[in-house]
Coordinates of C-alpha atoms and ligand atoms in Angstrom, one line a residue:
M372 CA -25.2 69.4 -15.8
R373 CA -25.3 65.2 -16.6
T374 CA -21.8 63.9 -15.1
A375 CA -20.7 60.9 -16.5
L376 CA -17.7 58.4 -15.4
I377 CA -15.6 56.5 -18.0
T378 CA -13.0 53.5 -17.6
G379 CA -10.9 53.0 -20.6
I380 CA -10.4 56.7 -21.0
T381 CA -7.1 55.9 -22.3
G382 CA -8.3 54.2 -25.1
Q383 CA -9.8 54.8 -29.1
D384 CA -13.2 54.5 -27.6
G385 CA -12.6 56.5 -24.3
Q386 CA -11.4 59.3 -26.2
Y387 CA -14.4 59.2 -28.9
L388 CA -17.3 59.0 -25.9
A389 CA -15.4 61.5 -24.1
E390 CA -15.8 64.2 -26.6
H391 CA -19.2 62.9 -27.6
L392 CA -20.2 63.6 -24.1
N393 CA -18.6 66.8 -23.7
S394 CA -20.1 67.9 -27.0
L395 CA -23.6 67.2 -25.1
N396 CA -22.7 69.3 -22.3
Y397 CA -21.9 66.7 -20.1
K398 CA -19.1 66.5 -17.1
V399 CA -16.8 63.8 -18.2
Y400 CA -14.8 61.9 -15.6
G401 CA -12.1 59.3 -16.7
L402 CA -10.5 56.2 -14.5
V403 CA -7.0 55.8 -15.2
R404 CA -4.5 53.5 -13.7
G405 CA -1.0 52.9 -12.6
Q406 CA 1.6 55.2 -11.4
N407 CA 3.3 56.0 -14.3
N408 CA 1.3 55.6 -17.4
P409 CA 2.4 57.4 -20.5
K410 CA -0.9 57.4 -21.6
I411 CA -2.3 60.3 -19.0
E412 CA -0.3 63.0 -20.4
K413 CA -1.8 62.7 -23.4
I414 CA -5.0 62.6 -22.4
K415 CA -4.4 65.5 -20.3
Q416 CA -2.9 67.3 -23.2
N417 CA -5.4 66.2 -26.1
F418 CA -8.5 66.7 -24.0
P419 CA -8.5 69.5 -21.4
F420 CA -12.1 68.6 -20.4
I421 CA -11.6 65.6 -18.8
D422 CA -11.1 65.2 -15.0
L423 CA -8.7 61.9 -14.3
I424 CA -9.4 59.8 -11.2
E425 CA -7.3 57.4 -10.5
G426 CA -8.9 53.7 -10.2
D427 CA -8.2 50.3 -11.5
L428 CA -10.6 47.4 -12.6
L429 CA -8.4 45.1 -10.3
D430 CA -8.7 47.0 -7.2
Q431 CA -12.9 47.3 -5.7
S432 CA -12.1 50.0 -3.2
S433 CA -10.7 52.5 -5.8
L434 CA -13.7 51.7 -7.6
V435 CA -15.8 52.7 -5.0
A436 CA -14.0 56.1 -4.0
A437 CA -14.0 57.0 -7.7
L438 CA -17.8 56.9 -7.8
E439 CA -18.2 58.6 -4.3
V440 CA -16.0 61.4 -5.6
T441 CA -17.3 61.6 -8.7
Q442 CA -21.4 60.7 -8.1
P443 CA -22.0 60.2 -12.0
H444 CA -25.1 59.8 -13.6
E445 CA -23.9 57.4 -16.1
V446 CA -21.2 54.7 -15.7
Y447 CA -19.4 53.8 -19.1
N448 CA -17.2 50.6 -18.7
L449 CA -14.9 50.6 -21.7
G450 CA -11.5 49.5 -19.5
A451 CA -10.3 46.0 -20.2
I452 CA -7.4 43.5 -21.9
S453 CA -8.9 44.1 -25.3
F454 CA -6.4 42.0 -27.5
V455 CA -7.5 39.0 -28.1
A456 CA -4.2 37.4 -29.7
L457 CA -2.9 38.5 -26.0
S458 CA -5.5 36.7 -23.8
W459 CA -4.2 33.3 -24.5
N460 CA -0.9 34.4 -23.1
Q461 CA -2.6 35.9 -19.9
P462 CA -6.0 34.0 -19.6
V463 CA -5.6 34.8 -15.5
N464 CA -5.7 38.4 -16.1
V465 CA -7.6 38.7 -19.0
G466 CA -10.3 36.7 -16.7
E467 CA -9.6 39.4 -13.7
I468 CA -10.1 42.6 -15.8
T469 CA -12.4 41.7 -18.4
G470 CA -14.5 39.4 -16.6
L471 CA -14.4 39.8 -13.1
G472 CA -13.7 43.8 -13.4
V473 CA -17.4 44.1 -14.7
V474 CA -18.7 42.8 -11.5
R475 CA -16.8 45.1 -9.4
L476 CA -18.0 47.7 -10.9
L477 CA -21.6 46.6 -10.6
E478 CA -20.9 45.9 -6.7
A479 CA -19.6 49.2 -6.6
I480 CA -22.8 50.8 -8.5
K481 CA -24.8 48.7 -5.9
L482 CA -23.1 50.1 -3.0
V483 CA -23.0 54.0 -3.9
N484 CA -26.3 54.3 -5.9
K485 CA -28.0 52.2 -7.4
K486 CA -29.8 54.9 -9.6
I487 CA -26.3 55.2 -11.5
K488 CA -26.7 54.0 -15.5
F489 CA -24.3 51.5 -16.3
Y490 CA -23.2 50.6 -19.7
Q491 CA -21.0 47.5 -20.5
A492 CA -19.0 47.0 -23.5
S493 CA -19.9 43.9 -24.7
S494 CA -18.2 42.0 -27.8
S495 CA -19.6 40.6 -30.8
E496 CA -16.0 38.3 -30.0
M497 CA -18.8 36.5 -27.6
F498 CA -20.3 35.1 -31.1
G499 CA -17.1 33.1 -31.7
K500 CA -17.9 30.1 -33.7
V501 CA -21.0 31.8 -35.0
R502 CA -24.5 29.9 -34.6
E503 CA -26.3 31.6 -37.0
V504 CA -25.0 34.5 -40.4
P505 CA -26.2 37.7 -39.5
Q506 CA -25.5 37.6 -35.6
T507 CA -28.5 39.3 -33.7
E508 CA -29.0 39.7 -29.7
E509 CA -30.9 36.5 -29.5
T510 CA -27.7 34.4 -31.2
P511 CA -26.3 32.1 -28.8
F512 CA -22.7 32.5 -27.8
H513 CA -20.0 30.4 -28.9
P514 CA -16.3 32.5 -27.3
R515 CA -13.3 30.9 -29.1
S516 CA -10.8 32.9 -27.1
P517 CA -10.2 33.9 -23.3
Y518 CA -11.1 37.4 -24.0
G519 CA -14.5 36.1 -25.5
S520 CA -15.0 34.4 -22.6
A521 CA -14.5 37.1 -20.3
K522 CA -16.6 38.9 -21.8
A523 CA -19.4 36.6 -22.1
Y524 CA -19.1 36.5 -18.0
G525 CA -19.3 40.2 -17.9
H526 CA -22.2 40.3 -20.2
Y527 CA -24.2 37.7 -18.1
M528 CA -23.3 39.7 -15.1
T529 CA -24.9 42.6 -16.2
V530 CA -28.0 41.4 -17.4
N531 CA -28.1 39.5 -14.0
Y532 CA -27.3 42.4 -12.2
R533 CA -30.4 44.2 -14.0
E534 CA -32.6 41.4 -13.6
S535 CA -31.5 41.0 -9.6
Y536 CA -31.3 44.6 -8.3
E537 CA -33.4 46.5 -11.1
M538 CA -30.4 48.1 -12.0
F539 CA -30.1 50.4 -15.1
A540 CA -27.7 48.2 -16.7
C541 CA -27.3 47.5 -20.5
N542 CA -25.0 45.9 -23.1
G543 CA -24.1 47.4 -25.9
I544 CA -22.9 44.2 -28.2
L545 CA -20.2 46.0 -30.5
F546 CA -18.8 44.6 -33.4
N547 CA -15.2 45.8 -34.7
H548 CA -14.8 49.4 -35.1
E549 CA -12.0 51.1 -35.8
S550 CA -10.0 55.2 -36.4
P551 CA -7.0 56.4 -36.5
R552 CA -7.1 56.1 -33.0
R553 CA -7.1 52.3 -32.8
G554 CA -4.3 50.4 -31.4
L555 CA -1.0 49.5 -33.8
E556 CA -1.8 46.1 -32.4
F557 CA -5.1 45.4 -33.8
V558 CA -5.0 44.2 -37.7
T559 CA -6.5 47.0 -39.6
R560 CA -4.3 50.1 -37.7
K561 CA -1.4 47.7 -38.2
I562 CA -1.8 47.5 -42.1
T563 CA -2.4 51.1 -42.4
N564 CA 0.5 52.1 -40.6
T565 CA 2.7 49.8 -42.1
I566 CA 1.9 51.0 -45.6
A567 CA 2.2 54.9 -44.2
K568 CA 6.1 53.7 -43.4
I569 CA 5.7 51.4 -46.8
K570 CA 5.4 54.8 -48.9
L571 CA 7.8 56.7 -46.8
G572 CA 10.4 54.2 -47.3
K573 CA 10.9 52.9 -43.5
V574 CA 10.0 49.4 -43.9
N575 CA 9.6 47.3 -46.8
D576 CA 6.8 44.9 -46.1
L577 CA 4.1 43.7 -43.8
S578 CA 3.8 40.6 -42.0
L579 CA 0.1 39.2 -41.3
G580 CA -1.7 36.0 -40.0
N581 CA -4.7 35.0 -41.5
L582 CA -5.9 37.2 -44.2
E583 CA -9.1 35.1 -44.9
A584 CA -10.9 36.0 -41.4
K585 CA -14.0 38.2 -41.9
R586 CA -15.1 41.0 -39.9
D587 CA -18.0 43.5 -39.9
W588 CA -16.1 46.8 -39.3
G589 CA -17.2 50.1 -38.1
Y590 CA -16.2 53.6 -37.4
A591 CA -15.7 54.3 -33.8
G592 CA -16.7 57.8 -34.0
D593 CA -20.1 56.3 -34.8
Y594 CA -20.5 53.7 -32.5
V595 CA -20.0 55.8 -29.1
K596 CA -23.0 57.7 -29.7
A597 CA -24.8 54.1 -29.8
M598 CA -23.3 53.8 -26.3
H599 CA -24.6 57.1 -25.0
L600 CA -28.5 56.7 -26.4
M601 CA -28.8 53.0 -25.1
L602 CA -28.6 54.7 -21.5
Q603 CA -31.1 57.7 -22.4
E604 CA -33.8 55.0 -23.1
D605 CA -36.8 54.4 -21.0
K606 CA -35.5 50.9 -19.8
P607 CA -32.3 49.1 -20.1
D608 CA -31.5 46.5 -22.8
D609 CA -29.0 45.0 -24.9
Y610 CA -28.2 45.7 -28.5
V611 CA -26.0 44.6 -31.2
I612 CA -24.0 47.4 -33.1
A613 CA -22.7 46.9 -36.5
T614 CA -22.6 47.8 -40.3
G615 CA -24.1 44.9 -41.5
K616 CA -21.3 44.3 -44.0
T617 CA -18.7 41.9 -43.9
H618 CA -14.9 42.2 -45.3
S619 CA -11.7 39.7 -45.3
V620 CA -8.5 41.0 -44.0
K621 CA -7.5 40.6 -47.5
E622 CA -10.3 43.0 -48.8
F623 CA -8.9 45.5 -46.3
C624 CA -5.3 44.9 -47.6
E625 CA -6.2 45.3 -51.2
L626 CA -8.3 48.6 -50.4
A627 CA -5.9 50.3 -48.1
F628 CA -2.5 49.6 -50.7
G629 CA -4.7 50.5 -53.5
H630 CA -5.6 53.6 -51.9
V631 CA -2.0 54.6 -52.0
G632 CA -1.2 53.2 -55.4
L633 CA 0.3 49.9 -54.7
D634 CA -0.9 46.1 -54.9
Y635 CA -1.0 44.5 -51.5
K636 CA 0.6 41.0 -52.6
D637 CA 3.8 42.8 -53.4
Y638 CA 4.2 43.6 -49.4
V639 CA 2.4 41.3 -47.6
K640 CA 3.6 38.0 -45.9
V641 CA 1.7 35.6 -44.1
D642 CA 3.5 34.8 -40.7
P643 CA 2.5 31.9 -38.8
R644 CA 3.2 34.0 -35.9
F645 CA 0.0 35.7 -35.9
F646 CA -2.5 32.8 -36.5
R647 CA -4.5 32.0 -33.1
P648 CA -5.2 29.1 -31.3
A649 CA -9.1 29.0 -32.2
E650 CA -10.1 31.9 -35.0
V651 CA -13.5 33.5 -35.2
D652 CA -13.7 33.2 -39.0
L653 CA -16.6 35.5 -39.4
L654 CA -18.8 38.3 -38.5
V655 CA -21.0 39.9 -39.2
G656 CA -23.8 41.8 -37.4
D657 CA -27.9 42.7 -37.5
S658 CA -28.2 46.4 -35.5
S659 CA -32.2 46.5 -36.4
K660 CA -33.1 46.6 -33.4
A661 CA -30.8 49.5 -32.4
K662 CA -32.2 51.5 -35.7
K663 CA -35.7 51.1 -34.7
K664 CA -35.1 51.3 -30.8
L665 CA -32.5 53.8 -31.2
G666 CA -32.4 55.5 -34.0
W667 CA -28.6 54.7 -34.5
T668 CA -27.4 53.9 -38.1
P669 CA -23.4 53.9 -38.9
S670 CA -22.4 56.8 -40.7
V671 CA -19.2 56.0 -42.1
T672 CA -18.8 53.3 -45.1
F673 CA -16.1 50.6 -45.0
E674 CA -14.0 52.4 -48.2
E675 CA -14.1 55.6 -46.1
L676 CA -12.6 53.9 -42.7
V677 CA -10.3 52.3 -45.1
K678 CA -9.1 56.0 -46.5
M679 CA -9.3 57.4 -43.8
M680 CA -7.2 55.3 -41.6
V681 CA -4.5 55.3 -44.1
D682 CA -4.6 59.0 -44.8
A683 CA -4.1 59.7 -41.3
D684 CA -1.3 57.4 -40.8
L685 CA 0.5 59.0 -43.9
A686 CA 0.1 62.4 -42.1
L687 CA 1.4 60.7 -38.6
E688 CA 4.5 59.2 -40.6
A689 CA 5.5 62.0 -43.1
Ligands
NAP1469 P1 -8.7 49.9 -25.7 O1 -8.1 50.8 -26.6 O2 -7.7 48.6 -25.8 O3 -8.2 50.6 -24.1 C1 -8.8 49.5 -23.4 C2 -9.0 50.3 -22.3 O4 -9.1 49.4 -21.4 C3 -7.3 51.4 -21.9 O5 -7.8 52.9 -21.4 C4 -6.9 50.7 -21.0 O6 -6.3 51.6 -19.9 C5 -8.0 50.3 -19.7 N1 -7.4 49.3 -19.0 C6 -7.1 48.4 -19.0 N2 -6.7 47.5 -18.1 C7 -7.2 47.9 -16.8 C8 -7.5 48.0 -15.7 N3 -7.2 47.2 -15.0 N4 -8.2 48.6 -15.1 C9 -8.7 50.0 -15.3 N5 -8.7 50.4 -16.8 C10 -8.1 49.4 -17.6 O7 -9.8 49.4 -26.3 P2 -11.4 50.3 -27.1 O8 -10.8 50.0 -28.4 O9 -11.0 51.5 -26.7 O10 -12.5 49.3 -26.5 C11 -13.3 49.6 -25.3 C12 -14.2 48.8 -24.9 O11 -14.7 47.9 -25.3 C13 -12.7 47.3 -24.1 O12 -13.5 47.0 -23.2 C14 -13.0 46.3 -25.5 O13 -12.8 45.1 -25.3 C15 -14.6 46.5 -26.2 N6 -14.7 46.3 -27.4 C16 -14.1 46.9 -28.2 C17 -14.4 46.7 -29.5 C18 -13.6 47.5 -30.8 O14 -13.7 47.0 -31.8 N7 -12.7 48.2 -30.8 C19 -15.4 45.6 -29.9 C20 -16.2 45.4 -29.2 C21 -15.7 45.8 -27.4 P3 -4.6 51.6 -20.1 O15 -4.2 52.8 -20.6 O16 -4.6 51.6 -18.7 O17 -4.3 50.4 -20.0
GDD1470 N1 -4.2 41.8 -34.7 C1 -4.0 41.1 -35.9 N2 -2.5 41.0 -36.5 N3 -4.6 40.6 -36.9 C2 -4.4 39.9 -37.2 C3 -3.4 39.3 -38.2 C4 -2.2 40.6 -37.1 O1 -1.1 40.2 -37.8 N4 -3.1 39.0 -39.2 C5 -4.7 38.4 -39.2 N5 -5.2 39.2 -38.5 C6 -6.7 38.7 -38.3 C7 -7.1 38.0 -36.7 O2 -7.1 36.5 -36.9 C8 -8.7 38.5 -36.9 O3 -9.3 37.5 -37.5 C9 -9.0 39.6 -37.7 O4 -7.5 39.9 -38.5 C10 -9.2 40.8 -36.5 O5 -8.2 40.8 -35.7 P1 -7.9 42.5 -34.7 O6 -8.0 43.4 -35.2 O7 -6.6 42.0 -33.5 O8 -9.7 42.2 -33.7 P2 -10.1 41.5 -33.2 O9 -11.9 40.9 -34.5 O10 -9.4 40.2 -32.6 O11 -10.7 41.8 -31.7 C11 -11.3 43.5 -32.1 O12 -12.9 43.3 -32.3 C12 -13.7 42.6 -31.1 C13 -14.8 42.4 -31.4 O13 -15.0 41.5 -32.4 C14 -10.7 43.8 -30.8 O14 -11.2 45.4 -30.8 C15 -12.1 43.2 -29.6 O15 -11.5 44.2 -28.5 C16 -13.5 43.5 -30.1 O16 -14.4 42.7 -28.9

């Protein structure tokens, strides 16, 4: 039986990846942190097949111990401070966890067993002020946030360990991916959850920041499959994972409000508090390499994703 250790198991992607690996008959371990983390109970209840192990990307020895105990064939590093807006308020913390955390895990693998295959959750946020459209594996990075900068460091260190120590280390450069399990702080879920609350008379309006920003939004359930496929290749490499289509926050609002028969203009208020010190205006990825080499393509369209999220939030809030 193949064994995988996932960091970030309590997050959106950790949950989908654990389900996917379980469906492929993997033994799945999940790294959890904190002495009273409320998310841990939910994981235990909803995913009883996951074995939880304590550890923290800030603590080198806990990572070494987690690898020694679980002896995984594959490690998926999904743990991070992942909310871009927060990264301006906590740049050092983000550097420590989202950036240096990658190196702590790579070092632990080098020490315990260099044959462990490693997946790093790289991000389209590294492209930032984009140098070309669409973005590919060859597009230079220009990160626009402490988060994007920390991810770029983790990305290059993953390449560096691959080239220096012949480790099987891959970067998945994933564009935005969403689902009903998305954190409420991210714009898509903020919109769909607030729509459900408006529809049920719990709140009256929705305050957002920049409505013009454009993102390449896909479905998280599709994207975790690409993570697994990368580690099944003969050689480690880096891959862009995206839908190839981009939409503005405004378009997301139009579609999501429209799905419940409302006009977003009657509810959405622009609030300067939600603007960022530096914005990533446009992301759209070209995932032809992943299609050609991994046989990966997304299965859920933007329209289907928006409806799925609105419907799930209506059911949750009812
Ligand atoms: P998420 O829902 O925010 O989950 C982040 C996870 O990181 C949580 O499980 C959190 O655990 C864990 N974590 C935070 N600090 C940690 C630490 N010090 N040690 C160990 N774990 C820690 O993020 P996601 O959307 O699933 O994304 C997964 C990964 O992909 C992240 O690295 C993210 O940056 C990256 N990514 C995401 C997207 C996207 O669109 N979703 C796109 C590109 C890249 P706690 O419960 O302990 O807080
Ligand atoms: N969160 C949020 N809240 N974003 C808003 C709001 C708001 O009220 N109003 C407008 N936006 C805009 C942001 O300025 C940004 O341009 C866009 O909506 C998307 O914001 P988020 O959903 O917070 O995601 P993100 O693109 O910054 O980051 C996500 O995707 C990255 C990959 O490109 C995260 O999942 C990152 O972890 C991931 O790496």
